[in-house]
Amino acid sequence: MARLNGKIAMITGGAAGIGAGVVRMFAAEGARVAIADIDAAAGKALAAELGERGIFSPLDVTSEGDWQRAIAQVEEAFGPLDILVQSAGISRPAHIEAASLDEWRAHMSVHGEGAFLGCKYAIQSMKKAGAGSIVNISSVESIRPGPLFVCYGAAKAAQDAITKTVALHCGEQGYNIRCNSVHPAATYTPLLEQYLKSAPDPAGLEAIYAGMQPLNRIATVEEVAHAVLFLASDDASFMTGHQMYVDGGVLAKPYPKGEGA
Amino acid sequence: MSRELENKVVLITGAASGIGAACAELFAREGARVGVADVSLDAADALAAAIREAGGEAIGIACDVTRGAQVDAAVAQLVATWGRLDCAVNNAGITVPLAPIAELEEADYERLMAVNVKGVWLSMRAEIRQMLTQGGGSIVNMASALSHKVHPGASFYVASKFAVAGMTRTAAVEYGESGIRINGLCPGNIRTPMLENAVTDPAAVAALQALHPMNRLGTPGEIAQAALWLASDRASFTTGALLTADGGWTAR
């Protein structure tokens, strides 16, 4: 399949999890991909898998200098950006009484400042290409945050506001740059697997997570990546400012109670 | 090149024109066997013939979605022809002349609600019953950006599309573990015969365009691509969602 033939994409948080799944799928669809991450070892290893199609860009998404350098690197290696996927993120669940101010600031910084800087610098590059698509990985927790996600939910909600306002701005300016978000629920990533392993009853917790979705299972990274691919591609040419749920139906049903929610 | 809906059997209502026709043509190019269902059998047959001419598989089916017996018969005809029903796009829908709510007519209410709401329910009922015997399937209900926003003068249409969104999400939760995915698709204003017949004044069309941050109407092909995504296995974790393709209209 060649849905992204000739396209140049940058994936933040591309070294692992959903980001890495997107990297692999995009490369398989013909894109040249810059894997932008703070984890150089994993990022370089993945870039090596892609051969000529992949490069690694060191990127701390909260650093404006890193963004400038990373975009310049991609432009020099491949050309102006067609696609930016922002998958970099952290998630350390804690409710309001247990969470520290430092945790709040860390979550808001990575997701809020990261999305702000990413959109700002991606637009600059995409204007040179004449068109572009930004896909911000959000979460069901931005729409309906559970008590354990006071920091994460708020940070993702801030990211969502950026997604929408950027979509409006680019539309109104006539830039032909679209901006959308994808909202996964529980997804099999190293982050989730780590969280499950550290639970007193991993199988029980996994069943709880699966049971939150009407589909009664947890998503694969590929299932989320397919939504990202669609939004990134020209097939979604009339889609902007959309919040695309890849959530197994969890947001359609009454709020789940209990551990992990 | 692998095709997204190879050998899948698909029912599309309101398929003879506009968005429905774009879906029928695209799905057929992607390998589907398409039931082109429409209230006009002549138009349905003509499109089905054109699809076959282009190398696809399609049959025309007469179907008034306000009649449960006709919808049931449409599903039965596909099962008799091709043995199963894998996907459906419940697209049949109408609009009525615009007027403030206190100036609207009872007959228009009944006609619009029958097609846009009852028709979607009757379609889902027949499709789900068949899909339950197969262990799964994928249903796409044509909702609208007006499932989220209002348009003065169009209170019946707005109400009907809010209703479609509600039924879609409820059904998705009900049938979550059955293997049947049920989603809504929310187009913005799309350049279709229905729109061009309803809005003839160029200034009014320009006003509709301006509702969208992208400052244009969408094309039926753009909506068909979104319907294809939802119907296909690429959307395997997506159910109860309302996918919006509206040039940014509802982001405002």
Coordinates of C-alpha atoms in Angstrom, one line a residue:
Chain A
M1 CA 0.0 0.0 0.0
A2 CA 1.2 3.5 -0.8
R3 CA -1.1 5.9 0.8
L4 CA 1.8 8.2 1.9
N5 CA 4.0 7.9 -1.2
G6 CA 6.4 10.9 -1.4
K7 CA 5.4 12.3 2.0
I8 CA 7.8 13.4 4.7
A9 CA 6.7 12.8 8.2
M10 CA 8.0 13.6 11.7
I11 CA 6.7 11.4 14.6
T12 CA 7.5 12.7 18.1
G13 CA 7.7 10.0 20.7
G14 CA 8.4 7.8 17.7
A15 CA 10.9 5.5 19.5
A16 CA 8.3 3.5 21.3
G17 CA 4.6 2.7 21.8
I18 CA 2.0 4.3 19.6
G19 CA 4.6 6.5 18.0
A20 CA 6.7 3.6 16.9
G21 CA 3.7 1.9 15.5
V22 CA 2.9 5.0 13.5
V23 CA 6.5 5.1 12.3
R24 CA 6.4 1.6 11.0
M25 CA 3.0 2.0 9.3
F26 CA 4.0 5.3 7.7
A27 CA 7.2 3.8 6.3
A28 CA 5.3 0.8 5.0
E29 CA 2.9 3.3 3.2
G30 CA 5.8 5.0 1.4
A31 CA 6.7 7.9 3.7
R32 CA 10.1 9.0 4.7
V33 CA 10.1 9.3 8.5
A34 CA 12.0 11.3 11.1
I35 CA 11.8 9.6 14.5
A36 CA 11.9 12.4 17.0
D37 CA 12.5 11.3 20.6
I38 CA 14.5 11.8 23.8
D39 CA 15.4 8.1 23.7
A40 CA 18.4 8.1 21.3
A41 CA 19.2 4.4 21.6
A42 CA 15.7 3.2 20.7
G43 CA 15.2 6.0 18.2
K44 CA 18.4 5.2 16.3
A45 CA 17.6 1.5 16.3
L46 CA 14.2 2.0 14.8
A47 CA 15.6 4.4 12.2
A48 CA 18.2 1.7 11.2
E49 CA 15.3 -0.7 10.6
L50 CA 13.8 1.8 8.1
G51 CA 17.1 2.2 6.2
E52 CA 17.0 5.2 3.8
R53 CA 13.4 5.9 4.8
G54 CA 14.3 6.8 8.4
I55 CA 16.3 9.2 10.4
F56 CA 16.5 9.9 14.1
S57 CA 16.2 13.4 15.5
P58 CA 16.9 14.0 19.2
L59 CA 13.9 15.9 20.5
D60 CA 12.8 17.0 23.9
V61 CA 9.4 18.4 23.0
T62 CA 9.6 21.1 25.7
S63 CA 12.7 22.6 24.2
E64 CA 12.2 25.3 21.5
G65 CA 15.8 24.9 20.4
D66 CA 15.4 21.1 19.9
W67 CA 12.3 21.8 17.7
Q68 CA 14.2 24.2 15.5
R69 CA 17.1 21.8 15.2
A70 CA 14.9 18.8 14.5
I71 CA 12.8 20.5 11.8
A72 CA 16.0 21.9 10.2
Q73 CA 17.5 18.4 10.2
V74 CA 14.4 16.8 8.5
E75 CA 14.3 19.6 5.9
E76 CA 17.9 19.0 5.1
A77 CA 17.6 15.2 5.0
F78 CA 14.3 14.9 3.1
G79 CA 12.6 18.3 2.6
P80 CA 9.9 20.4 4.1
L81 CA 7.4 18.6 6.4
D82 CA 4.2 17.1 5.1
I83 CA 3.1 15.4 8.2
L84 CA 3.7 15.9 12.0
V85 CA 2.4 13.2 14.4
Q86 CA 2.8 14.2 18.1
S87 CA 2.9 11.1 20.1
A88 CA 5.4 12.1 22.8
G89 CA 3.9 12.0 26.2
I90 CA 4.0 10.9 29.8
S91 CA 1.4 9.4 32.0
R92 CA 1.8 8.9 35.7
P93 CA -1.7 8.5 37.2
A94 CA -2.5 10.0 40.6
H95 CA -5.7 11.6 42.0
I96 CA -5.8 15.2 43.1
E97 CA -4.9 14.5 46.7
A98 CA -1.8 12.4 45.8
A99 CA -0.5 14.3 42.8
S100 CA 2.3 16.8 43.3
L101 CA 2.6 20.3 41.7
D102 CA 5.8 19.0 40.0
E103 CA 3.7 16.2 38.4
W104 CA 1.1 18.7 37.2
R105 CA 3.8 20.9 35.7
A106 CA 5.5 17.9 34.0
H107 CA 2.3 16.7 32.4
M108 CA 1.3 20.3 31.3
S109 CA 4.7 20.9 29.9
V110 CA 5.1 17.8 27.8
H111 CA 1.6 17.8 26.4
G112 CA 0.8 21.6 26.3
E113 CA 4.1 23.2 25.5
G114 CA 5.0 20.2 23.3
A115 CA 1.9 20.6 21.2
F116 CA 2.2 24.4 21.1
L117 CA 5.8 24.3 19.9
G118 CA 5.2 21.4 17.6
C119 CA 2.3 23.0 15.8
K120 CA 4.2 26.3 15.6
Y121 CA 7.3 24.9 14.0
A122 CA 5.5 22.3 11.8
I123 CA 3.3 25.0 10.3
Q124 CA 6.4 27.0 9.4
S125 CA 7.8 24.0 7.5
M126 CA 4.5 22.9 6.0
K127 CA 3.9 26.3 4.5
K128 CA 7.0 25.6 2.4
A129 CA 5.6 22.3 1.2
G130 CA 2.3 24.0 0.4
A131 CA 0.1 21.7 2.5
G132 CA 0.3 19.5 5.6
S133 CA -1.4 17.4 8.2
I134 CA -0.8 17.5 11.9
V135 CA -2.1 14.6 14.0
N136 CA -1.9 15.0 17.8
I137 CA -2.3 11.9 19.9
S138 CA -4.7 12.7 22.7
S139 CA -6.7 10.3 24.9
V140 CA -10.2 9.5 26.0
E141 CA -9.0 11.1 29.3
S142 CA -9.1 14.5 27.7
I143 CA -12.8 14.1 27.0
R144 CA -13.9 12.4 30.2
P145 CA -11.0 12.3 32.7
G146 CA -11.1 9.8 35.4
P147 CA -10.0 10.8 38.9
L148 CA -6.6 9.2 38.5
F149 CA -5.9 11.4 35.5
V150 CA -6.2 14.9 37.0
C151 CA -2.8 15.9 35.5
Y152 CA -2.9 13.9 32.3
G153 CA -6.5 14.7 31.5
A154 CA -6.0 18.4 31.9
A155 CA -2.8 18.4 29.9
K156 CA -4.5 16.4 27.1
A157 CA -7.4 18.8 27.2
A158 CA -5.0 21.7 26.8
Q159 CA -3.5 19.9 23.8
D160 CA -7.0 19.4 22.3
A161 CA -7.7 23.1 22.5
I162 CA -4.4 23.7 20.6
T163 CA -5.4 21.1 18.0
K164 CA -8.8 22.9 17.4
T165 CA -7.5 26.4 17.3
V166 CA -4.6 25.5 15.0
A167 CA -7.2 23.8 12.7
L168 CA -9.3 27.0 12.6
H169 CA -6.3 29.2 12.1
C170 CA -4.8 27.2 9.3
G171 CA -8.2 26.9 7.6
E172 CA -8.9 30.6 7.9
Q173 CA -5.4 31.5 6.6
G174 CA -5.9 29.3 3.6
Y175 CA -2.8 27.2 4.4
N176 CA -4.2 23.8 3.3
I177 CA -2.8 22.5 6.6
R178 CA -5.2 20.2 8.6
C179 CA -4.9 19.5 12.3
N180 CA -6.8 16.7 14.1
S181 CA -6.4 14.6 17.2
V182 CA -6.8 10.9 17.9
H183 CA -8.2 9.7 21.2
P184 CA -7.2 6.1 22.1
A185 CA -8.4 4.3 25.2
A186 CA -6.4 1.5 26.7
T187 CA -3.8 0.4 24.2
Y188 CA -1.1 -2.2 24.4
T189 CA 2.0 -0.1 24.7
P190 CA 5.1 -0.6 26.9
L191 CA 3.7 2.1 29.1
L192 CA 0.5 0.1 29.7
E193 CA 2.3 -3.2 30.0
Q194 CA 4.6 -1.7 32.7
Y195 CA 1.6 -0.4 34.6
L196 CA -0.1 -3.8 34.4
K197 CA 3.0 -5.7 35.5
S198 CA 3.4 -3.4 38.6
A199 CA -0.2 -4.1 39.7
P200 CA -0.9 -6.7 42.5
D201 CA -3.1 -8.6 40.1
P202 CA -2.0 -8.0 36.5
A203 CA -4.5 -10.3 34.9
G204 CA -7.4 -8.8 36.9
L205 CA -6.4 -5.3 36.1
E206 CA -6.1 -6.2 32.4
A207 CA -9.6 -7.5 32.5
I208 CA -10.8 -4.3 34.1
Y209 CA -9.2 -2.2 31.4
A210 CA -10.6 -4.5 28.7
G211 CA -14.0 -4.4 30.2
M212 CA -14.2 -0.6 30.1
Q213 CA -14.7 -0.8 26.3
P214 CA -18.0 -2.2 24.8
L215 CA -15.6 -4.2 22.6
N216 CA -14.3 -5.8 25.8
R217 CA -10.7 -5.7 24.8
I218 CA -7.6 -3.5 24.7
A219 CA -6.5 -1.9 21.4
T220 CA -3.4 -2.8 19.5
V221 CA -0.9 -0.1 18.5
E222 CA -1.8 -0.9 14.9
E223 CA -5.4 0.0 15.4
V224 CA -4.5 3.4 16.7
A225 CA -1.9 3.9 14.0
H226 CA -4.6 3.2 11.3
A227 CA -6.6 6.2 12.5
V228 CA -3.4 8.4 12.5
L229 CA -2.6 7.2 9.0
F230 CA -6.1 8.1 7.7
L231 CA -5.9 11.6 9.2
A232 CA -2.4 12.1 7.9
S233 CA -3.3 11.0 4.3
D234 CA -5.1 12.9 1.6
D235 CA -8.1 10.6 2.0
A236 CA -9.0 12.8 5.0
S237 CA -8.9 16.0 2.9
F238 CA -12.1 17.5 4.4
M239 CA -11.2 16.6 8.0
T240 CA -9.8 19.2 10.3
G241 CA -10.4 20.1 13.9
H242 CA -11.8 16.6 14.5
Q243 CA -11.4 14.5 17.6
M244 CA -11.2 11.0 16.3
Y245 CA -12.0 8.4 18.9
V246 CA -10.3 5.0 18.7
D247 CA -11.7 3.9 21.9
G248 CA -13.6 0.6 21.5
G249 CA -16.8 2.5 22.3
V250 CA -15.8 3.6 25.9
L251 CA -16.9 7.2 25.5
A252 CA -20.3 6.1 24.2
K253 CA -21.2 4.2 27.4
P254 CA -21.8 5.2 31.0
Y255 CA -18.7 6.1 33.0
P256 CA -16.9 3.0 34.3
K257 CA -16.3 2.9 38.0
G258 CA -13.5 1.3 39.9
E259 CA -9.7 0.9 39.9
G260 CA -7.9 2.1 36.9
A261 CA -10.7 4.4 35.7
Chain B
M1 CA -2.7 -3.5 -4.7
S2 CA -4.8 -5.0 -2.0
R3 CA -8.4 -3.7 -1.8
E4 CA -10.0 -2.6 1.4
L5 CA -13.3 -4.4 1.0
E6 CA -12.4 -7.4 -1.1
N7 CA -15.5 -9.6 -1.4
K8 CA -17.4 -7.8 1.3
V9 CA -21.1 -7.5 0.8
V10 CA -22.3 -4.0 1.4
L11 CA -25.8 -2.5 1.5
I12 CA -25.9 1.3 0.8
T13 CA -29.2 3.1 1.1
G14 CA -30.0 6.3 -0.8
A15 CA -27.3 5.1 -3.1
A16 CA -28.4 6.3 -6.4
S17 CA -27.0 9.9 -6.0
G18 CA -24.9 12.2 -4.0
I19 CA -22.9 10.7 -1.1
G20 CA -24.6 7.3 -1.4
A21 CA -23.5 7.0 -5.0
A22 CA -20.0 8.1 -4.2
C23 CA -19.9 5.4 -1.6
A24 CA -21.2 2.7 -3.9
E25 CA -18.6 3.6 -6.6
L26 CA -15.7 3.7 -4.2
F27 CA -16.7 0.6 -2.3
A28 CA -17.1 -1.3 -5.6
R29 CA -13.6 -0.2 -6.7
E30 CA -12.3 -1.5 -3.3
G31 CA -13.7 -4.9 -4.2
A32 CA -17.0 -4.9 -2.5
R33 CA -20.2 -6.4 -3.8
V34 CA -22.7 -3.6 -3.5
G35 CA -26.4 -3.5 -3.0
V36 CA -27.3 -0.1 -4.5
A37 CA -30.6 0.6 -2.6
D38 CA -32.7 3.6 -3.4
V39 CA -36.3 4.7 -3.5
S40 CA -35.9 5.0 -7.2
L41 CA -35.3 1.6 -8.7
D42 CA -34.5 3.1 -12.2
A43 CA -31.7 5.2 -10.7
A44 CA -30.4 2.4 -8.6
D45 CA -30.3 0.0 -11.6
A46 CA -28.5 2.6 -13.7
L47 CA -25.8 3.1 -11.1
A48 CA -25.4 -0.6 -10.5
A49 CA -25.1 -1.1 -14.3
A50 CA -22.4 1.6 -14.5
I51 CA -20.5 0.0 -11.6
R52 CA -20.6 -3.4 -13.4
E53 CA -19.5 -1.7 -16.6
A54 CA -16.5 -0.4 -14.8
G55 CA -15.6 -3.9 -13.6
G56 CA -17.3 -3.9 -10.2
E57 CA -20.1 -6.0 -8.7
A58 CA -23.4 -4.3 -7.9
I59 CA -27.2 -4.8 -8.0
G60 CA -29.9 -2.3 -7.9
I61 CA -32.6 -2.7 -5.2
A62 CA -35.8 -0.7 -4.7
C63 CA -36.0 0.4 -1.1
D64 CA -38.1 2.9 0.7
V65 CA -36.4 3.0 4.1
T66 CA -39.6 4.1 5.8
R67 CA -41.0 0.7 5.2
G68 CA -39.6 -2.1 7.4
A69 CA -40.7 -4.8 5.0
Q70 CA -38.8 -3.2 2.1
V71 CA -35.6 -2.8 4.2
D72 CA -35.9 -6.4 5.4
A73 CA -36.4 -7.5 1.8
A74 CA -33.3 -5.5 0.7
V75 CA -31.1 -7.3 3.2
A76 CA -32.7 -10.7 2.3
Q77 CA -32.0 -10.0 -1.4
L78 CA -28.3 -9.4 -0.7
V79 CA -28.1 -12.6 1.4
A80 CA -29.9 -14.5 -1.3
T81 CA -27.5 -13.1 -4.0
W82 CA -24.2 -13.2 -2.1
G83 CA -24.8 -15.2 1.0
R84 CA -24.1 -12.6 3.7
L85 CA -24.0 -8.9 4.7
D86 CA -20.7 -7.5 5.9
C87 CA -21.2 -3.7 5.9
A88 CA -23.9 -1.2 5.6
V89 CA -24.0 2.6 4.9
N90 CA -27.4 3.9 6.0
N91 CA -27.2 7.1 4.0
A92 CA -30.8 7.7 2.8
G93 CA -31.9 11.1 4.0
I94 CA -34.0 14.1 3.0
T95 CA -34.3 17.7 3.7
V96 CA -37.4 19.9 3.7
P97 CA -37.8 23.6 3.0
L98 CA -36.3 25.9 5.6
A99 CA -38.5 27.9 8.0
P100 CA -38.5 29.0 11.6
I101 CA -39.9 26.2 13.9
A102 CA -43.3 27.9 14.4
E103 CA -43.8 28.1 10.7
L104 CA -43.1 24.5 9.8
E105 CA -45.7 21.9 8.6
E106 CA -46.8 18.7 10.2
A107 CA -46.6 16.7 6.9
D108 CA -42.9 17.8 6.5
Y109 CA -42.1 16.7 10.0
E110 CA -43.6 13.3 9.5
R111 CA -41.9 12.8 6.1
L112 CA -38.5 13.9 7.2
M113 CA -38.5 12.0 10.5
A114 CA -39.7 8.9 8.8
V115 CA -36.8 8.8 6.3
N116 CA -34.0 10.3 8.4
V117 CA -34.7 8.6 11.8
K118 CA -37.1 5.7 11.4
G119 CA -35.4 4.7 8.2
V120 CA -32.0 4.5 9.9
W121 CA -33.5 2.5 12.8
L122 CA -35.3 0.1 10.4
S123 CA -32.1 -0.3 8.4
M124 CA -30.0 -1.0 11.5
R125 CA -32.6 -3.5 12.7
A126 CA -32.5 -5.6 9.6
E127 CA -28.7 -5.3 9.3
I128 CA -28.0 -6.2 12.9
R129 CA -30.3 -9.2 12.8
Q130 CA -28.4 -10.5 9.8
M131 CA -25.0 -9.7 11.2
L132 CA -25.7 -11.4 14.5
T133 CA -26.1 -14.7 12.6
Q134 CA -22.7 -14.1 11.1
G135 CA -20.8 -13.0 14.2
G136 CA -20.1 -9.5 13.1
G137 CA -20.2 -6.6 10.7
S138 CA -19.8 -2.9 10.3
I139 CA -22.6 -0.3 10.1
V140 CA -22.1 3.4 9.2
N141 CA -25.0 5.7 9.8
M142 CA -25.0 9.0 7.9
A143 CA -25.3 11.7 10.6
S144 CA -24.2 15.2 10.0
A145 CA -22.2 18.2 11.4
L146 CA -25.8 19.1 12.4
S147 CA -25.7 16.3 14.9
H148 CA -23.5 18.7 16.9
K149 CA -24.5 22.2 15.7
V150 CA -27.7 23.9 14.7
H151 CA -28.8 25.6 11.5
P152 CA -31.6 28.2 11.7
G153 CA -34.6 27.1 9.6
A154 CA -33.6 23.4 9.7
S155 CA -34.9 22.3 13.0
F156 CA -36.4 19.0 11.7
Y157 CA -33.2 18.1 9.9
V158 CA -31.1 19.1 13.0
A159 CA -33.3 17.1 15.3
S160 CA -33.2 14.1 13.0
K161 CA -29.4 14.1 12.9
F162 CA -29.1 14.4 16.6
A163 CA -31.4 11.4 16.8
V164 CA -29.2 9.4 14.3
A165 CA -26.1 10.2 16.5
G166 CA -28.0 9.1 19.6
M167 CA -29.2 5.8 18.1
T168 CA -25.8 5.1 16.7
R169 CA -24.0 5.4 19.9
T170 CA -26.6 3.5 21.9
A171 CA -26.6 0.6 19.5
A172 CA -22.8 0.5 19.5
V173 CA -22.8 0.0 23.2
E174 CA -25.6 -2.6 23.0
Y175 CA -23.9 -4.7 20.4
G176 CA -20.3 -4.1 21.5
E177 CA -19.5 -7.7 22.2
S178 CA -21.4 -9.1 19.2
G179 CA -18.6 -8.2 16.7
I180 CA -20.8 -5.5 15.1
R181 CA -19.2 -2.1 15.0
I182 CA -21.7 0.8 14.6
N183 CA -20.5 4.4 13.9
G184 CA -21.8 7.7 12.6
L185 CA -20.3 9.8 9.9
C186 CA -20.9 13.6 10.2
P187 CA -20.3 15.5 6.9
G188 CA -20.3 19.2 6.7
N189 CA -22.0 20.8 3.7
I190 CA -21.3 18.6 0.7
R191 CA -21.7 19.5 -3.0
T192 CA -24.6 17.0 -3.8
P193 CA -27.8 17.2 -5.9
M194 CA -29.7 17.4 -2.6
L195 CA -27.8 20.5 -1.6
E196 CA -27.9 22.1 -5.0
N197 CA -31.6 21.6 -5.3
A198 CA -32.3 23.0 -1.9
V199 CA -29.9 26.0 -2.2
T200 CA -30.1 27.7 -5.6
D201 CA -29.0 31.2 -4.7
P202 CA -25.2 31.6 -5.3
A203 CA -25.0 34.0 -2.3
A204 CA -26.6 31.3 -0.1
V205 CA -24.1 28.7 -1.3
A206 CA -21.2 31.1 -0.6
A207 CA -22.7 31.6 2.9
L208 CA -22.7 27.8 3.4
Q209 CA -19.1 27.6 2.2
A210 CA -18.1 30.3 4.7
L211 CA -19.4 28.2 7.6
H212 CA -16.3 25.9 7.1
P213 CA -12.9 27.1 8.2
M214 CA -11.6 25.5 5.0
N215 CA -13.9 27.9 3.1
R216 CA -15.3 25.4 0.7
L217 CA -18.0 22.7 0.5
G218 CA -16.8 19.1 0.7
T219 CA -17.1 16.6 -2.1
P220 CA -19.1 13.3 -2.0
G221 CA -15.8 11.5 -2.6
E222 CA -14.3 12.9 0.5
I223 CA -17.2 11.6 2.6
A224 CA -17.0 8.2 0.8
Q225 CA -13.4 7.9 1.9
A226 CA -14.4 8.4 5.5
A227 CA -17.3 5.9 5.1
L228 CA -14.8 3.4 3.6
W229 CA -12.4 3.8 6.5
L230 CA -15.2 3.2 9.1
A231 CA -16.6 0.2 7.2
S232 CA -13.2 -1.4 6.7
D233 CA -11.0 -3.4 9.2
R234 CA -8.8 -0.4 9.6
A235 CA -11.4 0.8 12.0
S236 CA -11.5 -2.4 14.1
F237 CA -11.3 -0.6 17.4
T238 CA -13.7 2.2 16.4
T239 CA -17.3 1.8 17.5
G240 CA -19.8 4.4 18.9
A241 CA -17.8 7.1 17.3
L242 CA -19.0 10.1 15.3
L243 CA -16.4 10.7 12.6
T244 CA -16.6 14.3 11.4
A245 CA -15.5 15.4 7.9
D246 CA -16.7 19.0 7.8
G247 CA -13.8 21.3 6.9
G248 CA -13.5 22.4 10.5
W249 CA -17.1 23.6 10.9
T250 CA -17.8 22.0 14.2
A251 CA -14.5 23.0 15.6
R252 CA -15.8 26.6 15.7

